[in-house]
Coordinates of C-alpha atoms (C1' of nucleotides) in Angstrom, one line a residue:
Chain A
X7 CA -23.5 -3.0 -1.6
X8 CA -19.9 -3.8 -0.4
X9 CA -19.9 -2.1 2.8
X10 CA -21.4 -4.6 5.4
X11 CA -22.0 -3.6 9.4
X12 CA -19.9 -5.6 10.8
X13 CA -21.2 -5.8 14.5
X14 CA -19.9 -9.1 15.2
X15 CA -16.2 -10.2 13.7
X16 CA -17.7 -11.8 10.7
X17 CA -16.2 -13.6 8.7
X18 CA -14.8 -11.3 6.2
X19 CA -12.4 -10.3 8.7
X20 CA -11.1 -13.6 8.8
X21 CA -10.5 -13.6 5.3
X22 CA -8.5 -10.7 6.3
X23 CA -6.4 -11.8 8.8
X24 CA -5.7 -15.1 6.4
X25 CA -4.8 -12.6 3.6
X26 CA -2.3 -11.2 6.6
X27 CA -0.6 -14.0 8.2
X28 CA -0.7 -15.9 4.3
X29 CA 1.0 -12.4 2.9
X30 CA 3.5 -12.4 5.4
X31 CA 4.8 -16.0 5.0
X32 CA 5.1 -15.8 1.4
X33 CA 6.5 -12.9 1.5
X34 CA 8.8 -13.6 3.8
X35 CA 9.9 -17.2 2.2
X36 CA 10.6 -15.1 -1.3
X37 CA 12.4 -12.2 0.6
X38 CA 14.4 -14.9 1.7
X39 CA 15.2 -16.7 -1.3
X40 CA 15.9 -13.4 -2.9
X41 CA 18.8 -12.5 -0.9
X42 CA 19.7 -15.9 -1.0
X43 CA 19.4 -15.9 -4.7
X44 CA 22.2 -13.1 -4.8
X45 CA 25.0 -14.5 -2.4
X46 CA 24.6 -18.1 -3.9
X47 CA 25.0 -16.6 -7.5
X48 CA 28.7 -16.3 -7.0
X49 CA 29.0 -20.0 -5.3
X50 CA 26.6 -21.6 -8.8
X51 CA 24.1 -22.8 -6.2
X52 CA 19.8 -22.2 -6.1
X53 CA 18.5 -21.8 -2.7
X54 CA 17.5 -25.3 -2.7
X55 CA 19.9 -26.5 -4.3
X56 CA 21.7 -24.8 -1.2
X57 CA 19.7 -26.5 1.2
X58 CA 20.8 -29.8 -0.2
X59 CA 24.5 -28.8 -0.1
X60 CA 24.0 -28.1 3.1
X61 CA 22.7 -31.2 4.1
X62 CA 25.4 -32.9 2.5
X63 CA 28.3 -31.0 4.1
X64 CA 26.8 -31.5 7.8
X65 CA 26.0 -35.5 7.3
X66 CA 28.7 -36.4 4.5
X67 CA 27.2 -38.8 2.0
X68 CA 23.1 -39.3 1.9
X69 CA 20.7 -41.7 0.1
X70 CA 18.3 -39.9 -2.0
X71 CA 15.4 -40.6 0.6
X72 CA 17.6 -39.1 3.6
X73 CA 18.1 -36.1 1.7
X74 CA 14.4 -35.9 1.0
X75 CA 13.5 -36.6 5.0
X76 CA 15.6 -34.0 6.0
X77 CA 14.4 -31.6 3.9
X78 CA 10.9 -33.0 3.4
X79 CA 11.3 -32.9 -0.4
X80 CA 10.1 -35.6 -2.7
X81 CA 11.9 -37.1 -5.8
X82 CA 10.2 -35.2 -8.1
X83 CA 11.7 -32.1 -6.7
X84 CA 15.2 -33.8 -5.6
X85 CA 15.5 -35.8 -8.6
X86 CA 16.0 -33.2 -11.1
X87 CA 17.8 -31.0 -9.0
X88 CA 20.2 -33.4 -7.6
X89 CA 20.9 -34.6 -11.5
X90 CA 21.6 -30.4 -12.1
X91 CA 24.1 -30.3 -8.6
X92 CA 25.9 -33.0 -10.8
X93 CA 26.2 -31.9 -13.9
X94 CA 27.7 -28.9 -12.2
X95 CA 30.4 -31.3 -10.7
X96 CA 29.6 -31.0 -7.3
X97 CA 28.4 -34.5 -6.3
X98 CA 28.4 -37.8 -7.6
X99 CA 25.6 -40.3 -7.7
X100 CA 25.5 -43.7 -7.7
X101 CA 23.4 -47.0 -7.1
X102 CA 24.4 -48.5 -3.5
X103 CA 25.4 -52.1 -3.7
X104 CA 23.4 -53.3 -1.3
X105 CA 20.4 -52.0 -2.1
X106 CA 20.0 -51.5 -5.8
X107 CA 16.6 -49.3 -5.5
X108 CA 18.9 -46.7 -3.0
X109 CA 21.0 -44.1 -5.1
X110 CA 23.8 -42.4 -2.7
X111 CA 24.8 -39.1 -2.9
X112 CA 28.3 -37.8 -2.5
X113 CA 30.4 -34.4 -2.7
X114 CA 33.0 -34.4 -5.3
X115 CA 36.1 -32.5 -4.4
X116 CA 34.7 -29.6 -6.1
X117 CA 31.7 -29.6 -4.3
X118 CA 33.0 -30.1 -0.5
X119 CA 35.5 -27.3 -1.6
X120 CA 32.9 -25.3 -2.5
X121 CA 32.1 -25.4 1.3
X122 CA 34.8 -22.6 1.9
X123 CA 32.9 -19.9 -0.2
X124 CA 29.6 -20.8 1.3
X125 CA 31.0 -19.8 4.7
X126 CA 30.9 -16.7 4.1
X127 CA 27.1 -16.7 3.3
X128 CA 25.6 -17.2 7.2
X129 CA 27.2 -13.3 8.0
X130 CA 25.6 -12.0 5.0
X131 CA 22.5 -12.8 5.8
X132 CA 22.7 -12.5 9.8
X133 CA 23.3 -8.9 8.8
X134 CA 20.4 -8.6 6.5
X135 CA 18.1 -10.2 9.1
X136 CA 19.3 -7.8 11.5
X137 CA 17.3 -9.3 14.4
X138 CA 18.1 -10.1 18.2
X139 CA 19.3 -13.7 18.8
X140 CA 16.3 -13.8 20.9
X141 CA 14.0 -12.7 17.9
X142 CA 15.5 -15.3 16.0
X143 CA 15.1 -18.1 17.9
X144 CA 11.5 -17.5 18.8
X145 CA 10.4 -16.6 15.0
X146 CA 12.5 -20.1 14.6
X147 CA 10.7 -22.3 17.6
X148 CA 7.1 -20.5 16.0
X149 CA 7.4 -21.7 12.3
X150 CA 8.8 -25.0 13.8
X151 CA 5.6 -25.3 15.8
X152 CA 3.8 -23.8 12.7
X153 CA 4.7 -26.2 10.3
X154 CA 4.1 -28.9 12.7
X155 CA 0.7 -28.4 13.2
X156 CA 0.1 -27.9 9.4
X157 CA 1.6 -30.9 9.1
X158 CA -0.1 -33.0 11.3
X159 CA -3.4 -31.1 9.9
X160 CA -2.5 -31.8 6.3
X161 CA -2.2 -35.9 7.2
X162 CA -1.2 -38.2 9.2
X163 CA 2.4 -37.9 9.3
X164 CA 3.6 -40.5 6.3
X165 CA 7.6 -40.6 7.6
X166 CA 8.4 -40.2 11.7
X167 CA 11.3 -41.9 11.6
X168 CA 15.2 -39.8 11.8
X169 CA 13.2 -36.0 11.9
X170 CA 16.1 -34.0 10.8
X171 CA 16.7 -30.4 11.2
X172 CA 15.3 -28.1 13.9
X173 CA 17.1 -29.9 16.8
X174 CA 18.4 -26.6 17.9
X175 CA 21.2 -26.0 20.9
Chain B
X7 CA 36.5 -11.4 -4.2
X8 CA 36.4 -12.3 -0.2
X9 CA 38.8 -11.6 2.3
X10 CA 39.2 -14.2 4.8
X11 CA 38.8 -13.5 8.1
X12 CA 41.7 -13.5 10.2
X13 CA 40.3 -15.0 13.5
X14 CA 37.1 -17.4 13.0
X15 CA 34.7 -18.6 15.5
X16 CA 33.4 -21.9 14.3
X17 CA 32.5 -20.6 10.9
X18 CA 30.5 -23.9 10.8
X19 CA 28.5 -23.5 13.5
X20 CA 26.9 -20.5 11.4
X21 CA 26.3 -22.9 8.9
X22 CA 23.7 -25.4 11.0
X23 CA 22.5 -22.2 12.1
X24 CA 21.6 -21.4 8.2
X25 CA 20.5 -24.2 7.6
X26 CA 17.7 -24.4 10.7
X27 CA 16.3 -20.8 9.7
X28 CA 16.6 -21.4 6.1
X29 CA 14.5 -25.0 6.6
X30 CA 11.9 -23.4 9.4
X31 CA 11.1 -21.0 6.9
X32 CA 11.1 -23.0 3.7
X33 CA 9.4 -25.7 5.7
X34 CA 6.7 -23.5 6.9
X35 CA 5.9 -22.0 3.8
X36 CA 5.6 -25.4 1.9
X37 CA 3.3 -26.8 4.6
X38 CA 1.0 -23.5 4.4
X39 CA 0.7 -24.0 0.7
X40 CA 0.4 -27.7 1.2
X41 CA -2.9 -26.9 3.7
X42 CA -4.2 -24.5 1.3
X43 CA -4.1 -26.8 -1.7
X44 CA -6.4 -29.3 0.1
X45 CA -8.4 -26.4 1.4
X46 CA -8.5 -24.8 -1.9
X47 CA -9.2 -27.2 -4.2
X48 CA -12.6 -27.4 -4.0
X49 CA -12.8 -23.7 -4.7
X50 CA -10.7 -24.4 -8.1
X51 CA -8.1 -21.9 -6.6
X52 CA -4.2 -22.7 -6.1
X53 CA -2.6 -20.5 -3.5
X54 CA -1.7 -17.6 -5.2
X55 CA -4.7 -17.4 -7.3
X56 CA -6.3 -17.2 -3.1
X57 CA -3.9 -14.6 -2.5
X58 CA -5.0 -12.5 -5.6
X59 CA -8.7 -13.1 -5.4
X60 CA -8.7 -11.9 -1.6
X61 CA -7.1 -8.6 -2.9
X62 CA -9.8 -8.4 -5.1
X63 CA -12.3 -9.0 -2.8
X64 CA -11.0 -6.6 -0.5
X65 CA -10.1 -3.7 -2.6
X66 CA -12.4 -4.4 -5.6
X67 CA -11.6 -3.8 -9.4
X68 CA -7.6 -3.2 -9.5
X69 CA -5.0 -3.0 -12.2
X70 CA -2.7 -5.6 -12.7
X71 CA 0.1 -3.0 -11.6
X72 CA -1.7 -2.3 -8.1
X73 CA -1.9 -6.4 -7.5
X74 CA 1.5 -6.2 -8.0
X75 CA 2.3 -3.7 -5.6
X76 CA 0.1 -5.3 -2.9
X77 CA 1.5 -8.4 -3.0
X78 CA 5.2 -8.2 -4.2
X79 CA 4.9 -9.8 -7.8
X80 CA 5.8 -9.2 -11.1
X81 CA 3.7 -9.2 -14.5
X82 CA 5.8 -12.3 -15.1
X83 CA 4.1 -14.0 -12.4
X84 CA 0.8 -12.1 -12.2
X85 CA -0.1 -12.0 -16.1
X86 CA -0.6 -16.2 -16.3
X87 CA -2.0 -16.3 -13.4
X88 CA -4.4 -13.7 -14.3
X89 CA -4.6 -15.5 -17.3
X90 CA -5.9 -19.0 -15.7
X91 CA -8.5 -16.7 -13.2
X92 CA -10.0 -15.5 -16.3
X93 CA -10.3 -18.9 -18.4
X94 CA -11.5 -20.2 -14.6
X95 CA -14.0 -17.2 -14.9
X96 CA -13.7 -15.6 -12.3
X97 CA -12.5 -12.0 -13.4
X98 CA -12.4 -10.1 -16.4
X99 CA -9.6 -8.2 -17.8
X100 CA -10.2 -5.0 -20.0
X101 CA -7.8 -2.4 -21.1
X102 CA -7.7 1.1 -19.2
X103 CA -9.8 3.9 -21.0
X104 CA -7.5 6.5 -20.0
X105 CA -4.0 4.8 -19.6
X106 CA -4.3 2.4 -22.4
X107 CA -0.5 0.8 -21.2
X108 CA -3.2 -0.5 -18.0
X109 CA -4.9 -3.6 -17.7
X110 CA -8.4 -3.6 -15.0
X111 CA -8.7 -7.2 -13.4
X112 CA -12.4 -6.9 -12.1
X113 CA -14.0 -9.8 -10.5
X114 CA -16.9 -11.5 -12.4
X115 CA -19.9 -12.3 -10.9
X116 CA -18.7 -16.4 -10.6
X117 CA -15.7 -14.1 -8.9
X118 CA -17.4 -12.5 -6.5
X119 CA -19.5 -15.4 -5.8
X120 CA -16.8 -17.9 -4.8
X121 CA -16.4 -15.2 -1.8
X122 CA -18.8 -17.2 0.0
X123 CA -17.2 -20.1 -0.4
X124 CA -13.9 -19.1 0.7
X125 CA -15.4 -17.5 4.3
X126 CA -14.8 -21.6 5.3
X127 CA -11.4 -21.3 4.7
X128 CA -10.2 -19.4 7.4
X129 CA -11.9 -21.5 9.7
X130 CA -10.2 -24.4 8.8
X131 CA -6.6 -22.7 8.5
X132 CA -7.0 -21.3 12.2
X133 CA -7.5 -24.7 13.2
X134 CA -5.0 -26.0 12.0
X135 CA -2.4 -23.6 12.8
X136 CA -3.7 -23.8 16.2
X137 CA -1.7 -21.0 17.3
X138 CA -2.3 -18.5 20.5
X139 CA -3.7 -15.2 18.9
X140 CA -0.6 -14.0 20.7
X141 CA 2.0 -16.2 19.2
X142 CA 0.3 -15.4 15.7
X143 CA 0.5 -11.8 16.4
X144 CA 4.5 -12.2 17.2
X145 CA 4.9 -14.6 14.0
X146 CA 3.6 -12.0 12.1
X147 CA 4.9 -9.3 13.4
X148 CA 8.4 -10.8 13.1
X149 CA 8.2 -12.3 9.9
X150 CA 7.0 -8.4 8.5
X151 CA 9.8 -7.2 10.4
X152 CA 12.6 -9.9 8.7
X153 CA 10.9 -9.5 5.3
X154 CA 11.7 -5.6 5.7
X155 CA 15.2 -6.4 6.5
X156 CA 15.7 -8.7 3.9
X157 CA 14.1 -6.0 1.3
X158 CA 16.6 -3.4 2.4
X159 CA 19.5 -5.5 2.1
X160 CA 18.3 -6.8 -1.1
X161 CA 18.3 -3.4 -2.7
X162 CA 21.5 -1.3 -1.8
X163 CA 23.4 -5.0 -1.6
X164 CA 26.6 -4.1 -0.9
X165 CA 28.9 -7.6 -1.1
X166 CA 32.1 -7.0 -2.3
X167 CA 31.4 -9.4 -5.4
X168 CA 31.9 -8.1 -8.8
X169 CA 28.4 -7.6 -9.2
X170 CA 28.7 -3.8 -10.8
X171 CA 25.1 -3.6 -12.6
X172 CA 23.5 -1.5 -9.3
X173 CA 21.0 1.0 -10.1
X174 CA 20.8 4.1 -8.1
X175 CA 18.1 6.1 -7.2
Chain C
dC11 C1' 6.1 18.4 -33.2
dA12 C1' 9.7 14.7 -33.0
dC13 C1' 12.0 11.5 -30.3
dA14 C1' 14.2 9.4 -26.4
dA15 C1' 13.1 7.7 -21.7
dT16 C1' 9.8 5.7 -18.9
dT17 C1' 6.0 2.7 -17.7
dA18 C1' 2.6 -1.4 -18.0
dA19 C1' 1.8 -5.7 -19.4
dG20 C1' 3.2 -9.7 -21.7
dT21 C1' 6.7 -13.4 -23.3
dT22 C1' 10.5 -16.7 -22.8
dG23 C1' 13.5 -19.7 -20.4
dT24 C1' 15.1 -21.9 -16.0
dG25 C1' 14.3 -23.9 -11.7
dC26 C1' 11.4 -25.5 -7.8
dA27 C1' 7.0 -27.8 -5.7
dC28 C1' 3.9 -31.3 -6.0
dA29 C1' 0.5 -34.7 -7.8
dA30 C1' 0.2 -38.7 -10.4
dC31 C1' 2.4 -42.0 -12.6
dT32 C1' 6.2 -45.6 -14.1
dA33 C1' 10.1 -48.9 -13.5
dA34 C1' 13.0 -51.6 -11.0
dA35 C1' 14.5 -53.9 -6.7
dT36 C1' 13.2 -55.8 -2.3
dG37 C1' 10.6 -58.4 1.2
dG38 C1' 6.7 -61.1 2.8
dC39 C1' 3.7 -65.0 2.4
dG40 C1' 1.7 -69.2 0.9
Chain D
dC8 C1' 9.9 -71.1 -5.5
dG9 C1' 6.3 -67.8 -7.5
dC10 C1' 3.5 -63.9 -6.7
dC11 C1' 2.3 -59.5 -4.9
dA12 C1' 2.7 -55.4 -2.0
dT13 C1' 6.0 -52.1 -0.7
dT14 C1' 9.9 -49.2 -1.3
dT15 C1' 13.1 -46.1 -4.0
dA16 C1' 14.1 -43.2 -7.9
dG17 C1' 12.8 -41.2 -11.7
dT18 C1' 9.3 -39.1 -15.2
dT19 C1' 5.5 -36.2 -16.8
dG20 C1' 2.5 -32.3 -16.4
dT21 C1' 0.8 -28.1 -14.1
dG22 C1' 1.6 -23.9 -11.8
dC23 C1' 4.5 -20.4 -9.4
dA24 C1' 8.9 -17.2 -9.0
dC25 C1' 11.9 -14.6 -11.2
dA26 C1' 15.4 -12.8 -14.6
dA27 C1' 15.7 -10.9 -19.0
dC28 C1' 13.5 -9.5 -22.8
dT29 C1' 9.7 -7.5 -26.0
dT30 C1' 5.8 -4.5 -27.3
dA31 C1' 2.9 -0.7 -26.9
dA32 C1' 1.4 3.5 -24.7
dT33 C1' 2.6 7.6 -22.2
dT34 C1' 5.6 11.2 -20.6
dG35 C1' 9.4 14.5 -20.8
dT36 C1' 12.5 17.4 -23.3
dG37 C1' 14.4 20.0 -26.9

DNA sequence: CACAATTAAGTTGTGCACAACTAAATGGCG
DNA sequence: CGCCATTTAGTTGTGCACAACTTAATTGTG
């Protein structure tokens, strides 16, 4: 009863296909984080919480939102996580004057310092990619595109405004 | 500890490079799960519940340890989420006969029914990825191809930290 | 046969993602 | 000016990922 003729690509094969392309982001996003998870041990950082440092050291000192615009979290993921990248003394928050709703993030000296270790990091994981520039750049330019068009699927496009990352060279 | 590298070109630059395949891929995968939420919940399925229930509907009745295998995660993952399918009713779990260590996850009937329901969903996905079959092929192909690379280095990991607790086989 | 090692599933604790909500500050409008 | 919609962070609750651990069944070895 399971076994149907499939003369024309019916639909179950589509659920295939999903069950590929699906498979191979995940897997690939957690494949990721895992290495990640192992060099960033030493350095006290998550992945995310990598992400964010990351940010920080490239644009210096970032209002919450900024931070969440550029890395298209919200504050219920940034919030917490940003309170946790304090309490492990590398960056200090605090209300701006101007605008008392804004909270600005800044690297302590600890955490700017901390930039030395994670410089190592980028060979580490250029070696366990082990792909061709070339390779990399298009699997970069296709997610890019990728996530674009989920995006603009999921809904109309809340923020437009600074678009961060991506702006390769 | 890490040796410092005598000559060093622009160890920043490697840095934004980080940062734009770290944030492609992140990005990506948030915005595919974001898709499938919307998609999904009218099935009453999150994304990994999909992921699960297409294994099942491919490959029929399966222990926990095989859905493991196919898609890369652990009983710490799998065994609540198993959980929730079967208070969702849609599978059933029953302890192995012969290996009594095993646990069966067969679909229900309500299981096997949602099927039907789910054939819409890579419809909608396909759209909205709106991708060449060509350039879908190559993401896949690459993102397999980086996920293997990241699997192998994740193993043998060989950084000169003082991680010492490698098991050998 | 007894007993240690292995295997399968489950449990606990931490952190991230996200929806839905709250609280406080700001800006627009009559 | 007072009022209300918007903006910005933060909070709460659910679910996933994963490390580390526990429990129970099986296997291997003496």
């Amino acid at each position: 009863m399971v076994t149907t003729p499939p003369d024309r690509p019916h639909d179950e094969d589509y659920l295939r296909l999903d069950l590929q392309l699906c498979f191979s982001l995940h897997a690939a996003s957690r494949a990721f984080n895992g290495v990640y998870r192992t060099l960033l041990k030493d350095l006290g950082l998550t992945y995310p919480q990598y992400l964010v440092m990351l940010t920080l050291w490239e644009h210096g000192e970032l209002p919450v939102k900024s931070i969440g615009e550029k890395l298209r979290l919200d504050s219920g993921t940034l919030s917490p996580l940003l309170k946790r990248l304090e309490s492990a003394g590398f960056v200090e928050r605090h209300r701006s004057k101007a605008d008392e709703r804004s909270v600005s993030i800044r690297l302590t000296e600890q955490g700017t310092a901390l930039r030395e270790h994670a410089l190592t990091v980028p060979h580490h994981i250029a070696r366990a990619v082990n792909l061709p520039p070339e390779d990399f750049h298009t699997l970069r330019t296709l997610l890019a595109t990728l996530t674009e068009g989920l995006d603009a699927a999921q809904g109309p496009m809340a923020t437009g405004t600074d678009e961060a990352a991506c702006a390769e060279g």
